[in-house]
PDB file of C-alpha atoms in Angstrom:
ATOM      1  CA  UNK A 840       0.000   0.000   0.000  1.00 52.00           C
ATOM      2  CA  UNK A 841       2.850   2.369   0.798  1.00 49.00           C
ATOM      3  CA  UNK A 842       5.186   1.390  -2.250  1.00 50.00           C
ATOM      4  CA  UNK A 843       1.764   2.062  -4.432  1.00 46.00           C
ATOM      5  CA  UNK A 844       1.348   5.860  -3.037  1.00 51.00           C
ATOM      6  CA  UNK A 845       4.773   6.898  -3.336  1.00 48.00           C
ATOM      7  CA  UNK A 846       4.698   5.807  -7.145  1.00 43.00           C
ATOM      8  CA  UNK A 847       1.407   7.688  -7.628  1.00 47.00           C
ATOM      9  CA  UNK A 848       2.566  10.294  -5.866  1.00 49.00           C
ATOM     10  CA  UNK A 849       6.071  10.950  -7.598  1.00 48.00           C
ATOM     11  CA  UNK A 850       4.379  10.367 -11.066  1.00 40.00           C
ATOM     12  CA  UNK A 851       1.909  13.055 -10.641  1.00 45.00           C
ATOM     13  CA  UNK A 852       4.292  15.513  -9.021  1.00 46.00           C
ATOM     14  CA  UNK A 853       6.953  15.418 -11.438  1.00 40.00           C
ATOM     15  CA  UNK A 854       4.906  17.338 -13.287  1.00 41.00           C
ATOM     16  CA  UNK A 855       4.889  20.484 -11.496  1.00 48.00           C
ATOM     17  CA  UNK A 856       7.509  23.220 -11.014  1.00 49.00           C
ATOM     18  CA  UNK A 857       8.694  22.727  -7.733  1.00 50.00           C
ATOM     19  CA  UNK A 858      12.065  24.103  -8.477  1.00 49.00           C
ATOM     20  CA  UNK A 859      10.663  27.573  -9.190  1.00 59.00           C
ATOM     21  CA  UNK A 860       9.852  28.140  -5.268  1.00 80.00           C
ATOM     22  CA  UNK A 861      12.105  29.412  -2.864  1.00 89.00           C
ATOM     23  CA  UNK A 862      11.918  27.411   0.218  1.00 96.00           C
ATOM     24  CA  UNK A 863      11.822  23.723   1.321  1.00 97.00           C
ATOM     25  CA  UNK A 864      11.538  22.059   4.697  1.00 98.00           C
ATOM     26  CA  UNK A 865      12.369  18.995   6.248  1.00 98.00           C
ATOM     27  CA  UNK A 866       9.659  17.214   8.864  1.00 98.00           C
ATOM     28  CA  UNK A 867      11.486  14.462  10.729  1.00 97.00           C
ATOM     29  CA  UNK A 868       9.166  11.960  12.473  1.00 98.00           C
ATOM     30  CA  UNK A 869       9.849   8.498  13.899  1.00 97.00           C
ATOM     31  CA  UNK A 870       8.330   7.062  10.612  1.00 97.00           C
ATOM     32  CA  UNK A 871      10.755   8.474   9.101  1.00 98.00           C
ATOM     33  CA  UNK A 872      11.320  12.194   7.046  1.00 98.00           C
ATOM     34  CA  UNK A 873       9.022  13.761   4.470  1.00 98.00           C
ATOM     35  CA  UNK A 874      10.037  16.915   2.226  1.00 97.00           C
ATOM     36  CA  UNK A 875       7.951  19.802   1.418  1.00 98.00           C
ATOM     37  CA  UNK A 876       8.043  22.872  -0.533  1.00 97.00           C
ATOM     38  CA  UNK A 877       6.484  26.376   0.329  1.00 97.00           C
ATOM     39  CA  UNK A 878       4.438  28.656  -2.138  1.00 97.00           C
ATOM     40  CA  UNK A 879       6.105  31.521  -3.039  1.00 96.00           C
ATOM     41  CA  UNK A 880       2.561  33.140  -3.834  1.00 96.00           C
ATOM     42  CA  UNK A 881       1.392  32.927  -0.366  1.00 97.00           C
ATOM     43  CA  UNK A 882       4.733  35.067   0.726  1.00 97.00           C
ATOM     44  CA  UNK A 883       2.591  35.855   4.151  1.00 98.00           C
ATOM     45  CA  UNK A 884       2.172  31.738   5.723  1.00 98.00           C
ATOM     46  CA  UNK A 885       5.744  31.189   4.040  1.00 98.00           C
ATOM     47  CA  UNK A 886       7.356  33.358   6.266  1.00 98.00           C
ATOM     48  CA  UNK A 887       5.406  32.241   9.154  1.00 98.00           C
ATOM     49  CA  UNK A 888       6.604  28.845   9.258  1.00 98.00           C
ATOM     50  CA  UNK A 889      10.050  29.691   8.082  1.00 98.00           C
ATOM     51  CA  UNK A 890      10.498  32.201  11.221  1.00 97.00           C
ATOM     52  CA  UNK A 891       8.672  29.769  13.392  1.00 97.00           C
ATOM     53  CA  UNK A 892      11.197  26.947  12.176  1.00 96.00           C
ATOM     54  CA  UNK A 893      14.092  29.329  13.139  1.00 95.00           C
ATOM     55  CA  UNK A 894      12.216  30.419  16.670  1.00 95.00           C
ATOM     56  CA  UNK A 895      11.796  26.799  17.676  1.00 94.00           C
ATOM     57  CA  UNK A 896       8.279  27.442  17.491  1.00 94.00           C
ATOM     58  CA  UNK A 897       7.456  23.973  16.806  1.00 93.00           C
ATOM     59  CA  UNK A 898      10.474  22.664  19.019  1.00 88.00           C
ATOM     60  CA  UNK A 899       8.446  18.998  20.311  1.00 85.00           C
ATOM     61  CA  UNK A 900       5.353  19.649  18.716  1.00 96.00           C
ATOM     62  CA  UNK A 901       3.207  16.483  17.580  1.00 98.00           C
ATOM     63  CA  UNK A 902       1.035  15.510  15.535  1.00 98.00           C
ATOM     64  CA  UNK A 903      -1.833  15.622  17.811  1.00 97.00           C
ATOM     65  CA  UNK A 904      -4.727  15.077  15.686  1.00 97.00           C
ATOM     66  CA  UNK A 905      -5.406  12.446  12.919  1.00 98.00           C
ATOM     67  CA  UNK A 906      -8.397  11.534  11.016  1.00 97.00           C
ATOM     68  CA  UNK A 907      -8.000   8.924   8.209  1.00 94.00           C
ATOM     69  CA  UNK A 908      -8.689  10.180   4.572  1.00 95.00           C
ATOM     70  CA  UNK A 909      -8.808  13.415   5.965  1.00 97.00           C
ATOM     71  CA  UNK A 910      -5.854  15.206   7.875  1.00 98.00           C
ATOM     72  CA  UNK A 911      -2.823  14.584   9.537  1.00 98.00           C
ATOM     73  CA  UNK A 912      -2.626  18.077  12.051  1.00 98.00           C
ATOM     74  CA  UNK A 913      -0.037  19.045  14.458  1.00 98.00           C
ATOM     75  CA  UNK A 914       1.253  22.143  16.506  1.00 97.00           C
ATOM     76  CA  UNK A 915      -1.331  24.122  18.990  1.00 96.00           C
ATOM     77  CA  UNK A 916      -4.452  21.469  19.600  1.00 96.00           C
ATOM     78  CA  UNK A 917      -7.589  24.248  19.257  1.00 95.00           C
ATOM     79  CA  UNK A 918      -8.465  23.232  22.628  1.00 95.00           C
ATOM     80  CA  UNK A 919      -5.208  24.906  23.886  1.00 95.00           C
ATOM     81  CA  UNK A 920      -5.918  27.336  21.751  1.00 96.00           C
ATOM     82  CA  UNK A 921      -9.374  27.937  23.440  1.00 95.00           C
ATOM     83  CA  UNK A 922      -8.612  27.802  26.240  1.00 95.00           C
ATOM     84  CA  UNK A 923      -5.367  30.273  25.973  1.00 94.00           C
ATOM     85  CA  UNK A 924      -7.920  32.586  24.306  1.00 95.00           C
ATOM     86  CA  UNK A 925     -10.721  32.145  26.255  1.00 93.00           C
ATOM     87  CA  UNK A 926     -10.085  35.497  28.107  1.00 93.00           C
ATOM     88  CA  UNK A 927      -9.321  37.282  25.439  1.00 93.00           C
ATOM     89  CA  UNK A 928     -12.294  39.744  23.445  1.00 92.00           C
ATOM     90  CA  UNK A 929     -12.064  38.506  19.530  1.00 90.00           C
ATOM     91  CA  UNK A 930     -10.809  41.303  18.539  1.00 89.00           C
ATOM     92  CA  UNK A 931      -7.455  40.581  20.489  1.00 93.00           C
ATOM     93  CA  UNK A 932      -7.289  36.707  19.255  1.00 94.00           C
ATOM     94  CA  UNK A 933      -3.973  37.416  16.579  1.00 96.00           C
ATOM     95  CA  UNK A 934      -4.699  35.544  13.237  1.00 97.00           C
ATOM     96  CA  UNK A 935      -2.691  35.686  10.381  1.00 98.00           C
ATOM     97  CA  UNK A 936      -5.098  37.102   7.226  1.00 98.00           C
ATOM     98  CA  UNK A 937      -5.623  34.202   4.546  1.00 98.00           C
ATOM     99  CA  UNK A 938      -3.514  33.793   1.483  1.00 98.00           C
ATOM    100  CA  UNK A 939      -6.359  32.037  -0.719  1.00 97.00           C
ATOM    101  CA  UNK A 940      -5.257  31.459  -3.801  1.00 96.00           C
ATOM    102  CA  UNK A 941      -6.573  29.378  -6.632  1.00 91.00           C
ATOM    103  CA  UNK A 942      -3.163  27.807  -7.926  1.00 94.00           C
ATOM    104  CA  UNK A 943      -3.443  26.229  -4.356  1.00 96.00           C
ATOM    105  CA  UNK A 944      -5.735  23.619  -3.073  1.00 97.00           C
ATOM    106  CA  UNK A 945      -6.483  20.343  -1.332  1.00 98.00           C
ATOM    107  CA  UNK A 946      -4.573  18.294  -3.192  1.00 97.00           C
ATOM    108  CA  UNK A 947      -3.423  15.117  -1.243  1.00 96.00           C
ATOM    109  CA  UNK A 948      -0.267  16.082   0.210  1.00 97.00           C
ATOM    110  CA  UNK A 949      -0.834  19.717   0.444  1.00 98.00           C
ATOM    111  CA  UNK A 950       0.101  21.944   3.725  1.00 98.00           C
ATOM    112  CA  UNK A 951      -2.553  24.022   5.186  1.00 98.00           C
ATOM    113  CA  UNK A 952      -2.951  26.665   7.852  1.00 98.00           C
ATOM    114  CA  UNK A 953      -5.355  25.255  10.819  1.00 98.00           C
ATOM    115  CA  UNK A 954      -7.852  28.114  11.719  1.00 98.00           C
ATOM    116  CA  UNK A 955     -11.236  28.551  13.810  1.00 96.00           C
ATOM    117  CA  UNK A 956     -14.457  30.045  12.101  1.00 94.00           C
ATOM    118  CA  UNK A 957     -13.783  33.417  12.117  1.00 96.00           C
ATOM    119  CA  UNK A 958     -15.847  34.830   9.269  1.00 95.00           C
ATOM    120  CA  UNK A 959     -12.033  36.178   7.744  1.00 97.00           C
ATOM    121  CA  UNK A 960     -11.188  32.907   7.420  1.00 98.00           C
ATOM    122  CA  UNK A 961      -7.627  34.009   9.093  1.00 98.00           C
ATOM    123  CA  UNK A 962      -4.918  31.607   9.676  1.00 98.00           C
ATOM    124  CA  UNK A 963      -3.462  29.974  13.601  1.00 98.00           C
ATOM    125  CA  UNK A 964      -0.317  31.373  13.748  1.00 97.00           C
ATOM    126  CA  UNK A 965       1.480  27.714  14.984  1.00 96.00           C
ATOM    127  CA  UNK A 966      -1.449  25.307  13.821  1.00 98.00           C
ATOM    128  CA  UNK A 967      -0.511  23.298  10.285  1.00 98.00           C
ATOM    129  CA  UNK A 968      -1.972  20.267   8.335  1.00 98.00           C
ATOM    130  CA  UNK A 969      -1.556  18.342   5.956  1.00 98.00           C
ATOM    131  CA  UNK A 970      -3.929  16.468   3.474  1.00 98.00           C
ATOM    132  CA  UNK A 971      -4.546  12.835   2.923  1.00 96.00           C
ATOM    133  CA  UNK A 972      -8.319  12.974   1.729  1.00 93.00           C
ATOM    134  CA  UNK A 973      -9.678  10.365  -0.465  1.00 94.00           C
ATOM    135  CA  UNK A 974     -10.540   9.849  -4.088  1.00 96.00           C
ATOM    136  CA  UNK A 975     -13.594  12.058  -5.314  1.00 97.00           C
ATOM    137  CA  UNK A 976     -16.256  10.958  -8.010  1.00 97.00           C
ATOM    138  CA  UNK A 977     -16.716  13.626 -10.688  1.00 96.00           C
ATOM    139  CA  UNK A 978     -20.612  13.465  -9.285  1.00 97.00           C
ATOM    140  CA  UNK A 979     -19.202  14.677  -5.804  1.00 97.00           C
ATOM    141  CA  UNK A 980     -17.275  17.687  -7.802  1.00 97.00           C
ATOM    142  CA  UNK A 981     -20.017  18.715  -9.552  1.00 97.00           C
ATOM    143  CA  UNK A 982     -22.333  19.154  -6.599  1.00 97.00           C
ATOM    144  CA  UNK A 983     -19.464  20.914  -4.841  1.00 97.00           C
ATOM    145  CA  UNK A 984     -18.668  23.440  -7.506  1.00 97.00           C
ATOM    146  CA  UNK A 985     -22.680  24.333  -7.316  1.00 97.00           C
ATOM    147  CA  UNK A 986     -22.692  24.501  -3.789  1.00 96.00           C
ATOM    148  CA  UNK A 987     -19.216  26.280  -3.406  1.00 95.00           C
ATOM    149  CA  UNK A 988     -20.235  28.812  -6.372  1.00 95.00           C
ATOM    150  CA  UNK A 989     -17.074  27.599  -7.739  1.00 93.00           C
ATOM    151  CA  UNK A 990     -15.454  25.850 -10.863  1.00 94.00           C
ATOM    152  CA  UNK A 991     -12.683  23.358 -10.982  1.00 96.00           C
ATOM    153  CA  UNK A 992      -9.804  23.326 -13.332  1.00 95.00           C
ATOM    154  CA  UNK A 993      -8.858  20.270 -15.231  1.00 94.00           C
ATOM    155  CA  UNK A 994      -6.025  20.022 -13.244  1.00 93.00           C
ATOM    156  CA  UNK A 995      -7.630  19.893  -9.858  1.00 96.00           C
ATOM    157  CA  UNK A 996     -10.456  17.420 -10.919  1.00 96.00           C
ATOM    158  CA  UNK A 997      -7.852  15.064 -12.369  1.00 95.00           C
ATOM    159  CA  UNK A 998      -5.954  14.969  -9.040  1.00 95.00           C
ATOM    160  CA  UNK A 999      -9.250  15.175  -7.019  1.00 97.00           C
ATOM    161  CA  UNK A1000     -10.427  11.981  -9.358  1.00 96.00           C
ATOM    162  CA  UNK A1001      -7.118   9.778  -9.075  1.00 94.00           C
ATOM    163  CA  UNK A1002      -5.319  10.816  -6.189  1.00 93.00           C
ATOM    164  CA  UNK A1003      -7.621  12.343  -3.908  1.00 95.00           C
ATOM    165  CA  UNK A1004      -7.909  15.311  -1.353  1.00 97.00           C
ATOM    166  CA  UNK A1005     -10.280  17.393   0.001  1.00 98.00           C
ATOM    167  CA  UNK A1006     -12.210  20.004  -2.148  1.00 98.00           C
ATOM    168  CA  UNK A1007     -14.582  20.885   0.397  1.00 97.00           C
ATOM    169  CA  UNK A1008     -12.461  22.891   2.297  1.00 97.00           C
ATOM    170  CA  UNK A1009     -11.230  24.939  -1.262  1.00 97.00           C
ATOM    171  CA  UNK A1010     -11.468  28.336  -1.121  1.00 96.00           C
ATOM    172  CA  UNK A1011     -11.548  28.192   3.259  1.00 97.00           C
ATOM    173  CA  UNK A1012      -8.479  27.245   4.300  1.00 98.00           C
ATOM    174  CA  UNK A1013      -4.835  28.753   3.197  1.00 98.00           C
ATOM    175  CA  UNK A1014      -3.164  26.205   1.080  1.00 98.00           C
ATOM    176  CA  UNK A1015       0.942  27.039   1.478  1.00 98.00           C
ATOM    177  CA  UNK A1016       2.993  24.464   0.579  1.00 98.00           C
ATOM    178  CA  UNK A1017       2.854  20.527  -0.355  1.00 97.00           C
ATOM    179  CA  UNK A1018       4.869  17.357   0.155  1.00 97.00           C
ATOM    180  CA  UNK A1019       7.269  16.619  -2.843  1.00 96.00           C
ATOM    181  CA  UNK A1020       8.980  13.743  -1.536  1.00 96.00           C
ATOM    182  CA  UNK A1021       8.372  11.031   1.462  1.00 96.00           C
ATOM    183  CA  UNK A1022       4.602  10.860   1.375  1.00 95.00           C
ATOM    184  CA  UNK A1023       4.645   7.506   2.374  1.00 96.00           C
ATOM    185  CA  UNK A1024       5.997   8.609   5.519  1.00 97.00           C
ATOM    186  CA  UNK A1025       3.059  10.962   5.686  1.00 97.00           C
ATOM    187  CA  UNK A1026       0.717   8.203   4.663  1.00 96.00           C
ATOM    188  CA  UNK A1027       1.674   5.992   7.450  1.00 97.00           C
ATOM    189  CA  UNK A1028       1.345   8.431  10.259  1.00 98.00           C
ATOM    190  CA  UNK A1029      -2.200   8.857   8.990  1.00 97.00           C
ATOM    191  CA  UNK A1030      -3.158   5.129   9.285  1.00 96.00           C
ATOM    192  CA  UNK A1031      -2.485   5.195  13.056  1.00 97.00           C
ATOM    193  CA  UNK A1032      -4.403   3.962  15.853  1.00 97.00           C
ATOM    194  CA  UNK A1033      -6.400   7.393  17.629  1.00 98.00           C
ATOM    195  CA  UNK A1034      -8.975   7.964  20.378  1.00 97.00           C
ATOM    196  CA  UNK A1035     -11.924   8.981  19.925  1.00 96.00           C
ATOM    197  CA  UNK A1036     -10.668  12.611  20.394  1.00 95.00           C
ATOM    198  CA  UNK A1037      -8.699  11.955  17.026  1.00 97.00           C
ATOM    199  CA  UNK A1038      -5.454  11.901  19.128  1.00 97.00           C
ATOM    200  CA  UNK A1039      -3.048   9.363  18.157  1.00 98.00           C
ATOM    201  CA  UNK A1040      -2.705   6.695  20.727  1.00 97.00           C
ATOM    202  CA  UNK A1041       1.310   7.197  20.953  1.00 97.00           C
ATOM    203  CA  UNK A1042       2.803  10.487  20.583  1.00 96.00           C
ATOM    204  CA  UNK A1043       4.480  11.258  17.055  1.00 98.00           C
ATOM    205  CA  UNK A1044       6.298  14.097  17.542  1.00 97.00           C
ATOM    206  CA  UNK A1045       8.133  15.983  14.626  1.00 97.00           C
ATOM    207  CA  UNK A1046      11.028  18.295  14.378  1.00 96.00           C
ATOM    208  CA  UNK A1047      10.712  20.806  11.066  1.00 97.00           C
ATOM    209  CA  UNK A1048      14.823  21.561   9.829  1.00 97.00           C
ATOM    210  CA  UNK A1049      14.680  24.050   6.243  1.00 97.00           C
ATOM    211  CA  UNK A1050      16.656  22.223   3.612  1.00 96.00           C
ATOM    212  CA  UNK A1051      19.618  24.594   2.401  1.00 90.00           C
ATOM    213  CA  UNK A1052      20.843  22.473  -0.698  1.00 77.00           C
TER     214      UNK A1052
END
């Protein structure tokens, strides 16, 4: 299952122009190390995570919340985020504004800023996940691109068909960055045994290193 998803997942990637963005990072986990690369069109979340990296930000973070063919999430759980707010008048809750862009979405693989409801739809500042999603029917993307006022490009439904994701949550969430290499490793962590808070039943805590090369 995991040799079959990094072949899918290298074929279809090869495709794009990584190599024209600026910045990659390095997640090491105990399953091992997955790559990813940050949009340079979402310059705002980009620099977040790359001063965050160099701030220890996310010095033993984990993985705290997993839900299968859905999202692998780590940093600040939103209940600590709650209840470090829950003092605070909205107006003094810091949020980073959203980078939405239509060049990014839910792809499988793809890193996105966690965020509450806020009506802004404005990032956590040290919240991040990542996409595993599912396959989606061309039915399913029709009925969302009616009920999302939206349209998908080729692209997107040919990924959304064969290699899954998450289109639902286009257009709502900041889409920054994907994984270009190691998504097995991703893949695995998001088959683990959770309780049924979505927590994963043994810690799998990451470090994030940029890659300089």
């Amino acid at each position: 299952m995991m040799k079959r998803y990094a072949i899918l997942f290298k074929l279809f990637f090869l495709t794009l122009p990584l190599v024209a963005q600026s910045h990659k990072l390095a997640f090491k986990t105990p399953q091992g190390v997955f790559k990813v690369v940050l949009y340079d069109f979402t310059p705002r979340h980009q620099q977040l995570i790359l001063e965050s990296v160099k701030n220890s930000v996310y010095h033993d973070a984990l993985f705290n919340r997993i839900i299968k063919n859905f999202v692998v999430q780590g940093g600040e759980h939103d209940d600590d985020i709650a209840l470090r707010e829950s003092d605070l008048p909205v107006e003094q809750r810091v949020r980073l504004a959203p980078e939405i862009d239509k060049r990014a979405f839910h792809k499988i693989g793809a890193l996105g800023a966690g965020r509450d409801d806020n009506p802004q739809k404005a990032s956590f500042l040290n919240q991040i996940y990542f996409v595993v999603g599912k396959p989606v029917s061309e039915a399913e993307l029709a009925q969302l691109e009616i009920k999302k006022s939206v349209k998908f490009t080729a692209e997107q439904r040919k990924h959304y068909r064969e290699q899954g994701g998450l289109p639902r949550l286009d257009g709502d969430y900041t889409i920054f960055g994907e994984v270009y290499e190691g998504f097995e490793v991703l893949m695995e962590i998001s088959q683990l045994q959770t309780n049924a808070k979505d927590a994963p039943i043994d810690k799998i805590p990451f470090q994030i290193t940029e890659i300089t090369d």
